[in-house]
Amino acid sequence: MLAFIHTARVHVETFSRLVRAVDDAIPVRHEVQESLLADAVAAGGITDGVRSATAAVVEALARDGARVIVCTCSTLGGVAEAVPVDGCVVMRIDRPMAEQAVASGRRIVVLAALQSTFQPTVALLHRIASDAERSIDVVEALCERAWRLFEAGDHAGYIGEIARTIETTALPSDLVLLAQASMAHAAELVRHLGIPVLSSPRSGVEAAVSRYRSTPFGGAPRARG
C-alpha cells in the first residue's frame, strides 16, 4: 500500500483525491497523528520524544505492508524521511516542490503559518542547492494569524490570509513556496499576480506514485485513458 502520515485530518480527503486522479487502483492508507505536530509546536521544535514517536509511526506502517510512506507535514517530513526501514521508501511531501524551487533560479519566498516549519523547509532547500552546486536566496514570511484561523476550522479565512501575505511580501521576480500542504489553494487566489507559487500536494503525490510503481510490490505502470 501507499501510506500517508498526516498531522491534520483535513488532509485525508485531499490526498485521497490526488492519488485517485493519478491511479485509482493503488491501495491507500491514511495515518492521522495530530499530536506529533502539536508536541513539536509546544516544544518549539523537534525533540527526542517527537523524533521517537514519528519513527514509531513509520515503523508500524512499514510492518503493516506500506511500500511507500509519505509524511505530509513539513515540520516532521525530514524526521520521517530519516527513519531506516527495510523494503520501504519513506519520503517527505515537499521534496519535489523544493527541487523545483531551487532549479528556478529565482529568489524563494518561503511562506509558513508555523515558525517550526521554517527550519526543516529552509534546510531542505539549502541541501538541494548544495547538491546541485547552486546559490539560492531565501526569504521567510510568517503568516501567524493564518494558523489561528486554521485551528479554528476557518479554512477560507486561512487561505485568504495566506494570499494576502503573498500579495504584500512577494516581488514579481520571486518564486513563492508554500511550506505547508494545507496552503495549496492560496495559489489560486493570487494567480493574477503572475508570480510562480509552488505547493507540495500534487507534485509530492505524483512522485510518491512513481516510487510506488517502481517497487516490486507496486507493480508496473498501467495504461490510462
PDB file of C-alpha atoms in Angstrom:
ATOM      1  CA  MET A   1       0.000   0.000   0.000  1.00  0.00           C
ATOM      2  CA  LEU A   2       0.860   3.688  -0.275  1.00  0.00           C
ATOM      3  CA  ALA A   3       0.629   5.237   3.195  1.00  0.00           C
ATOM      4  CA  PHE A   4       0.394   8.860   4.294  1.00  0.00           C
ATOM      5  CA  ILE A   5       1.221  10.333   7.694  1.00  0.00           C
ATOM      6  CA  HIS A   6      -0.843  13.461   8.389  1.00  0.00           C
ATOM      7  CA  THR A   7      -0.961  15.810  11.368  1.00  0.00           C
ATOM      8  CA  ALA A   8      -4.431  17.140  10.475  1.00  0.00           C
ATOM      9  CA  ARG A   9      -7.494  15.133   9.437  1.00  0.00           C
ATOM     10  CA  VAL A  10      -8.385  17.706   6.763  1.00  0.00           C
ATOM     11  CA  HIS A  11      -5.607  16.260   4.589  1.00  0.00           C
ATOM     12  CA  VAL A  12      -7.171  12.813   4.244  1.00  0.00           C
ATOM     13  CA  GLU A  13      -9.693  13.736   1.555  1.00  0.00           C
ATOM     14  CA  THR A  14      -7.235  15.996  -0.278  1.00  0.00           C
ATOM     15  CA  PHE A  15      -4.615  13.291  -0.663  1.00  0.00           C
ATOM     16  CA  SER A  16      -7.144  10.542  -1.359  1.00  0.00           C
ATOM     17  CA  ARG A  17      -8.459  12.616  -4.250  1.00  0.00           C
ATOM     18  CA  LEU A  18      -4.981  13.330  -5.610  1.00  0.00           C
ATOM     19  CA  VAL A  19      -3.980   9.657  -5.578  1.00  0.00           C
ATOM     20  CA  ARG A  20      -7.244   8.626  -7.251  1.00  0.00           C
ATOM     21  CA  ALA A  21      -6.610  11.164 -10.001  1.00  0.00           C
ATOM     22  CA  VAL A  22      -3.246   9.557 -10.790  1.00  0.00           C
ATOM     23  CA  ASP A  23      -4.085   5.870 -10.244  1.00  0.00           C
ATOM     24  CA  ASP A  24      -7.288   4.761  -8.531  1.00  0.00           C
ATOM     25  CA  ALA A  25      -6.093   1.144  -8.230  1.00  0.00           C
ATOM     26  CA  ILE A  26      -3.416   1.907  -5.626  1.00  0.00           C
ATOM     27  CA  PRO A  27      -4.394   0.866  -2.081  1.00  0.00           C
ATOM     28  CA  VAL A  28      -4.006   3.876   0.217  1.00  0.00           C
ATOM     29  CA  ARG A  29      -3.853   4.228   3.981  1.00  0.00           C
ATOM     30  CA  HIS A  30      -4.017   7.470   5.937  1.00  0.00           C
ATOM     31  CA  GLU A  31      -2.498   7.689   9.411  1.00  0.00           C
ATOM     32  CA  VAL A  32      -3.533  10.869  11.258  1.00  0.00           C
ATOM     33  CA  GLN A  33      -1.255  11.748  14.172  1.00  0.00           C
ATOM     34  CA  GLU A  34      -2.152  15.270  15.285  1.00  0.00           C
ATOM     35  CA  SER A  35      -0.127  15.004  18.498  1.00  0.00           C
ATOM     36  CA  LEU A  36       3.177  14.788  16.623  1.00  0.00           C
ATOM     37  CA  LEU A  37       2.920  18.348  15.313  1.00  0.00           C
ATOM     38  CA  ALA A  38       1.252  19.629  18.472  1.00  0.00           C
ATOM     39  CA  ASP A  39       4.155  18.349  20.568  1.00  0.00           C
ATOM     40  CA  ALA A  40       6.737  19.848  18.193  1.00  0.00           C
ATOM     41  CA  VAL A  41       4.988  23.234  18.245  1.00  0.00           C
ATOM     42  CA  ALA A  42       4.680  23.189  22.033  1.00  0.00           C
ATOM     43  CA  ALA A  43       8.384  22.393  22.376  1.00  0.00           C
ATOM     44  CA  GLY A  44       9.429  24.958  19.771  1.00  0.00           C
ATOM     45  CA  GLY A  45      10.976  22.317  17.531  1.00  0.00           C
ATOM     46  CA  ILE A  46      11.788  18.652  17.121  1.00  0.00           C
ATOM     47  CA  THR A  47      12.531  16.900  20.415  1.00  0.00           C
ATOM     48  CA  ASP A  48      13.834  13.385  21.025  1.00  0.00           C
ATOM     49  CA  GLY A  49      10.298  12.423  22.032  1.00  0.00           C
ATOM     50  CA  VAL A  50       8.816  13.733  18.771  1.00  0.00           C
ATOM     51  CA  ARG A  51      11.567  12.004  16.820  1.00  0.00           C
ATOM     52  CA  SER A  52      10.922   8.678  18.552  1.00  0.00           C
ATOM     53  CA  ALA A  53       7.141   8.946  18.165  1.00  0.00           C
ATOM     54  CA  THR A  54       7.469   9.744  14.446  1.00  0.00           C
ATOM     55  CA  ALA A  55       9.810   6.795  13.953  1.00  0.00           C
ATOM     56  CA  ALA A  56       7.333   4.514  15.709  1.00  0.00           C
ATOM     57  CA  VAL A  57       4.547   5.540  13.303  1.00  0.00           C
ATOM     58  CA  VAL A  58       6.772   4.994  10.256  1.00  0.00           C
ATOM     59  CA  GLU A  59       7.934   1.591  11.505  1.00  0.00           C
ATOM     60  CA  ALA A  60       4.381   0.469  12.272  1.00  0.00           C
ATOM     61  CA  LEU A  61       3.187   1.385   8.767  1.00  0.00           C
ATOM     62  CA  ALA A  62       6.120  -0.493   7.228  1.00  0.00           C
ATOM     63  CA  ARG A  63       5.290  -3.575   9.300  1.00  0.00           C
ATOM     64  CA  ASP A  64       1.679  -3.336   8.140  1.00  0.00           C
ATOM     65  CA  GLY A  65       2.716  -3.548   4.497  1.00  0.00           C
ATOM     66  CA  ALA A  66       3.408   0.014   3.324  1.00  0.00           C
ATOM     67  CA  ARG A  67       5.851   0.112   0.407  1.00  0.00           C
ATOM     68  CA  VAL A  68       5.921   3.905   0.184  1.00  0.00           C
ATOM     69  CA  ILE A  69       5.268   6.181   3.169  1.00  0.00           C
ATOM     70  CA  VAL A  70       4.745   9.912   2.661  1.00  0.00           C
ATOM     71  CA  CYS A  71       4.828  12.421   5.519  1.00  0.00           C
ATOM     72  CA  THR A  72       2.644  15.395   4.567  1.00  0.00           C
ATOM     73  CA  CYS A  73       3.784  17.562   7.484  1.00  0.00           C
ATOM     74  CA  SER A  74       6.657  19.875   6.555  1.00  0.00           C
ATOM     75  CA  THR A  75       7.806  20.184  10.163  1.00  0.00           C
ATOM     76  CA  LEU A  76       8.166  16.408  10.526  1.00  0.00           C
ATOM     77  CA  GLY A  77       8.984  15.401   6.954  1.00  0.00           C
ATOM     78  CA  GLY A  78      12.740  15.298   7.425  1.00  0.00           C
ATOM     79  CA  VAL A  79      12.367  13.296  10.629  1.00  0.00           C
ATOM     80  CA  ALA A  80      10.167  10.711   8.915  1.00  0.00           C
ATOM     81  CA  GLU A  81      12.432  10.533   5.869  1.00  0.00           C
ATOM     82  CA  ALA A  82      15.422   9.701   8.091  1.00  0.00           C
ATOM     83  CA  VAL A  83      13.806   6.619   9.658  1.00  0.00           C
ATOM     84  CA  PRO A  84      15.583   3.495   8.325  1.00  0.00           C
ATOM     85  CA  VAL A  85      13.079   0.818   7.247  1.00  0.00           C
ATOM     86  CA  ASP A  86      13.826  -2.190   5.049  1.00  0.00           C
ATOM     87  CA  GLY A  87      11.814  -2.751   1.888  1.00  0.00           C
ATOM     88  CA  CYS A  88      10.017   0.606   2.139  1.00  0.00           C
ATOM     89  CA  VAL A  89      10.539   4.098   0.703  1.00  0.00           C
ATOM     90  CA  VAL A  90       9.910   6.984   3.118  1.00  0.00           C
ATOM     91  CA  MET A  91       9.616  10.459   1.618  1.00  0.00           C
ATOM     92  CA  ARG A  92       8.584  13.957   2.581  1.00  0.00           C
ATOM     93  CA  ILE A  93       5.809  15.567   0.563  1.00  0.00           C
ATOM     94  CA  ASP A  94       7.717  18.808  -0.018  1.00  0.00           C
ATOM     95  CA  ARG A  95      10.918  17.454  -1.601  1.00  0.00           C
ATOM     96  CA  PRO A  96       9.744  17.615  -5.267  1.00  0.00           C
ATOM     97  CA  MET A  97       8.459  21.158  -4.696  1.00  0.00           C
ATOM     98  CA  ALA A  98      11.756  22.226  -3.108  1.00  0.00           C
ATOM     99  CA  GLU A  99      13.739  20.751  -6.004  1.00  0.00           C
ATOM    100  CA  GLN A 100      11.638  22.757  -8.466  1.00  0.00           C
ATOM    101  CA  ALA A 101      12.110  25.940  -6.430  1.00  0.00           C
ATOM    102  CA  VAL A 102      15.898  25.600  -6.378  1.00  0.00           C
ATOM    103  CA  ALA A 103      16.012  24.853 -10.101  1.00  0.00           C
ATOM    104  CA  SER A 104      14.046  28.045 -10.873  1.00  0.00           C
ATOM    105  CA  GLY A 105      16.972  30.360 -10.126  1.00  0.00           C
ATOM    106  CA  ARG A 106      14.600  32.894  -8.539  1.00  0.00           C
ATOM    107  CA  ARG A 107      14.587  34.352  -5.045  1.00  0.00           C
ATOM    108  CA  ILE A 108      12.469  31.951  -2.977  1.00  0.00           C
ATOM    109  CA  VAL A 109       9.884  33.375  -0.574  1.00  0.00           C
ATOM    110  CA  VAL A 110       9.017  30.619   1.897  1.00  0.00           C
ATOM    111  CA  LEU A 111       5.571  31.104   3.433  1.00  0.00           C
ATOM    112  CA  ALA A 112       4.624  29.227   6.578  1.00  0.00           C
ATOM    113  CA  ALA A 113       1.933  29.616   9.207  1.00  0.00           C
ATOM    114  CA  LEU A 114       4.067  27.934  11.866  1.00  0.00           C
ATOM    115  CA  GLN A 115       7.507  29.092  12.939  1.00  0.00           C
ATOM    116  CA  SER A 116       8.571  25.464  13.390  1.00  0.00           C
ATOM    117  CA  THR A 117       8.133  24.853   9.645  1.00  0.00           C
ATOM    118  CA  PHE A 118      10.887  27.221   8.524  1.00  0.00           C
ATOM    119  CA  GLN A 119      13.924  25.341   9.823  1.00  0.00           C
ATOM    120  CA  PRO A 120      13.247  21.993   8.090  1.00  0.00           C
ATOM    121  CA  THR A 121      11.975  23.623   4.895  1.00  0.00           C
ATOM    122  CA  VAL A 122      14.842  26.089   4.514  1.00  0.00           C
ATOM    123  CA  ALA A 123      17.356  23.391   5.449  1.00  0.00           C
ATOM    124  CA  LEU A 124      15.934  21.170   2.703  1.00  0.00           C
ATOM    125  CA  LEU A 125      16.259  23.980   0.149  1.00  0.00           C
ATOM    126  CA  HIS A 126      19.888  24.578   1.082  1.00  0.00           C
ATOM    127  CA  ARG A 127      20.740  20.857   0.961  1.00  0.00           C
ATOM    128  CA  ILE A 128      19.232  20.548  -2.507  1.00  0.00           C
ATOM    129  CA  ALA A 129      21.035  23.709  -3.649  1.00  0.00           C
ATOM    130  CA  SER A 130      24.334  22.444  -2.256  1.00  0.00           C
ATOM    131  CA  ASP A 131      23.948  19.088  -4.010  1.00  0.00           C
ATOM    132  CA  ALA A 132      23.200  20.920  -7.271  1.00  0.00           C
ATOM    133  CA  GLU A 133      26.061  23.408  -6.665  1.00  0.00           C
ATOM    134  CA  ARG A 134      23.636  26.311  -6.857  1.00  0.00           C
ATOM    135  CA  SER A 135      23.415  29.532  -4.862  1.00  0.00           C
ATOM    136  CA  ILE A 136      19.936  30.457  -3.581  1.00  0.00           C
ATOM    137  CA  ASP A 137      18.346  33.476  -1.922  1.00  0.00           C
ATOM    138  CA  VAL A 138      15.642  32.542   0.595  1.00  0.00           C
ATOM    139  CA  VAL A 139      13.252  34.879   2.426  1.00  0.00           C
ATOM    140  CA  GLU A 140      10.957  33.706   5.225  1.00  0.00           C
ATOM    141  CA  ALA A 141       7.410  35.069   5.602  1.00  0.00           C
ATOM    142  CA  LEU A 142       5.381  34.025   8.651  1.00  0.00           C
ATOM    143  CA  CYS A 143       1.562  34.019   8.424  1.00  0.00           C
ATOM    144  CA  GLU A 144       0.987  33.660  12.151  1.00  0.00           C
ATOM    145  CA  ARG A 145      -2.651  34.804  12.144  1.00  0.00           C
ATOM    146  CA  ALA A 146      -3.423  32.254   9.428  1.00  0.00           C
ATOM    147  CA  TRP A 147      -2.639  29.307  11.708  1.00  0.00           C
ATOM    148  CA  ARG A 148      -5.100  30.510  14.334  1.00  0.00           C
ATOM    149  CA  LEU A 149      -7.771  30.531  11.628  1.00  0.00           C
ATOM    150  CA  PHE A 150      -6.778  27.003  10.561  1.00  0.00           C
ATOM    151  CA  GLU A 151      -7.050  25.739  14.127  1.00  0.00           C
ATOM    152  CA  ALA A 152     -10.482  27.382  14.418  1.00  0.00           C
ATOM    153  CA  GLY A 153     -11.653  25.499  11.314  1.00  0.00           C
ATOM    154  CA  ASP A 154     -11.930  28.653   9.183  1.00  0.00           C
ATOM    155  CA  HIS A 155     -10.273  27.260   6.061  1.00  0.00           C
ATOM    156  CA  ALA A 156     -11.448  30.095   3.801  1.00  0.00           C
ATOM    157  CA  GLY A 157     -10.048  32.662   6.219  1.00  0.00           C
ATOM    158  CA  TYR A 158      -6.804  30.698   6.473  1.00  0.00           C
ATOM    159  CA  ILE A 159      -6.310  30.602   2.713  1.00  0.00           C
ATOM    160  CA  GLY A 160      -7.300  34.269   2.365  1.00  0.00           C
ATOM    161  CA  GLU A 161      -4.730  35.325   4.957  1.00  0.00           C
ATOM    162  CA  ILE A 162      -2.000  33.422   3.123  1.00  0.00           C
ATOM    163  CA  ALA A 163      -2.977  35.045  -0.176  1.00  0.00           C
ATOM    164  CA  ARG A 164      -2.789  38.497   1.430  1.00  0.00           C
ATOM    165  CA  THR A 165       0.685  37.717   2.754  1.00  0.00           C
ATOM    166  CA  ILE A 166       1.812  36.723  -0.736  1.00  0.00           C
ATOM    167  CA  GLU A 167       0.434  39.982  -2.158  1.00  0.00           C
ATOM    168  CA  THR A 168       2.281  42.112   0.414  1.00  0.00           C
ATOM    169  CA  THR A 169       5.555  40.148   0.517  1.00  0.00           C
ATOM    170  CA  ALA A 170       6.454  38.709  -2.893  1.00  0.00           C
ATOM    171  CA  LEU A 171       8.031  40.654  -5.743  1.00  0.00           C
ATOM    172  CA  PRO A 172       7.255  39.948  -9.429  1.00  0.00           C
ATOM    173  CA  SER A 173      10.671  38.306  -9.841  1.00  0.00           C
ATOM    174  CA  ASP A 174      10.193  35.960  -6.874  1.00  0.00           C
ATOM    175  CA  LEU A 175       9.025  32.390  -6.580  1.00  0.00           C
ATOM    176  CA  VAL A 176       6.710  31.660  -3.653  1.00  0.00           C
ATOM    177  CA  LEU A 177       6.989  28.313  -1.898  1.00  0.00           C
ATOM    178  CA  LEU A 178       4.006  27.364   0.274  1.00  0.00           C
ATOM    179  CA  ALA A 179       5.725  25.397   3.003  1.00  0.00           C
ATOM    180  CA  GLN A 180       2.637  23.632   4.376  1.00  0.00           C
ATOM    181  CA  ALA A 181       0.443  21.299   2.328  1.00  0.00           C
ATOM    182  CA  SER A 182      -2.692  22.933   3.720  1.00  0.00           C
ATOM    183  CA  MET A 183      -1.790  26.201   1.968  1.00  0.00           C
ATOM    184  CA  ALA A 184      -2.131  24.887  -1.589  1.00  0.00           C
ATOM    185  CA  HIS A 185      -5.423  26.596  -2.503  1.00  0.00           C
ATOM    186  CA  ALA A 186      -3.934  30.053  -1.852  1.00  0.00           C
ATOM    187  CA  ALA A 187      -2.152  29.793  -5.209  1.00  0.00           C
ATOM    188  CA  GLU A 188      -5.490  30.138  -6.990  1.00  0.00           C
ATOM    189  CA  LEU A 189      -6.240  33.431  -5.228  1.00  0.00           C
ATOM    190  CA  VAL A 190      -3.013  35.111  -6.370  1.00  0.00           C
ATOM    191  CA  ARG A 191      -2.870  33.801  -9.922  1.00  0.00           C
ATOM    192  CA  HIS A 192      -3.470  37.372 -11.181  1.00  0.00           C
ATOM    193  CA  LEU A 193      -0.108  38.472  -9.773  1.00  0.00           C
ATOM    194  CA  GLY A 194       1.789  36.351 -12.292  1.00  0.00           C
ATOM    195  CA  ILE A 195       4.204  35.163  -9.575  1.00  0.00           C
ATOM    196  CA  PRO A 196       5.043  31.433  -9.594  1.00  0.00           C
ATOM    197  CA  VAL A 197       3.566  29.780  -6.485  1.00  0.00           C
ATOM    198  CA  LEU A 198       4.555  26.216  -5.638  1.00  0.00           C
ATOM    199  CA  SER A 199       2.679  23.894  -3.290  1.00  0.00           C
ATOM    200  CA  SER A 200       3.550  20.346  -2.294  1.00  0.00           C
ATOM    201  CA  PRO A 201       0.447  18.088  -2.530  1.00  0.00           C
ATOM    202  CA  ARG A 202       0.192  17.372  -6.259  1.00  0.00           C
ATOM    203  CA  SER A 203       3.903  17.141  -7.068  1.00  0.00           C
ATOM    204  CA  GLY A 204       4.505  15.102  -3.921  1.00  0.00           C
ATOM    205  CA  VAL A 205       1.731  12.627  -4.735  1.00  0.00           C
ATOM    206  CA  GLU A 206       2.940  12.229  -8.319  1.00  0.00           C
ATOM    207  CA  ALA A 207       6.445  11.460  -7.042  1.00  0.00           C
ATOM    208  CA  ALA A 208       5.079   9.029  -4.438  1.00  0.00           C
ATOM    209  CA  VAL A 209       3.006   7.152  -7.014  1.00  0.00           C
ATOM    210  CA  SER A 210       6.041   6.923  -9.295  1.00  0.00           C
ATOM    211  CA  ARG A 211       8.083   5.433  -6.449  1.00  0.00           C
ATOM    212  CA  TYR A 212       5.259   3.037  -5.577  1.00  0.00           C
ATOM    213  CA  ARG A 213       5.014   1.803  -9.149  1.00  0.00           C
ATOM    214  CA  SER A 214       8.776   1.256  -9.330  1.00  0.00           C
ATOM    215  CA  THR A 215       8.836  -1.126  -6.354  1.00  0.00           C
ATOM    216  CA  PRO A 216       8.410  -4.895  -6.894  1.00  0.00           C
ATOM    217  CA  PHE A 217       5.195  -4.727  -4.850  1.00  0.00           C
ATOM    218  CA  GLY A 218       3.776  -1.628  -6.592  1.00  0.00           C
ATOM    219  CA  GLY A 219       3.525  -3.239  -9.997  1.00  0.00           C
ATOM    220  CA  ALA A 220       4.215  -1.811 -13.415  1.00  0.00           C
ATOM    221  CA  PRO A 221       2.598   1.404 -14.619  1.00  0.00           C
ATOM    222  CA  ARG A 222      -0.877   0.855 -16.027  1.00  0.00           C
ATOM    223  CA  ALA A 223      -2.079   2.319 -19.289  1.00  0.00           C
ATOM    224  CA  ARG A 224      -4.509   5.155 -18.759  1.00  0.00           C
ATOM    225  CA  GLY A 225      -7.261   6.562 -20.930  1.00  0.00           C
TER     226      GLY A 225
END
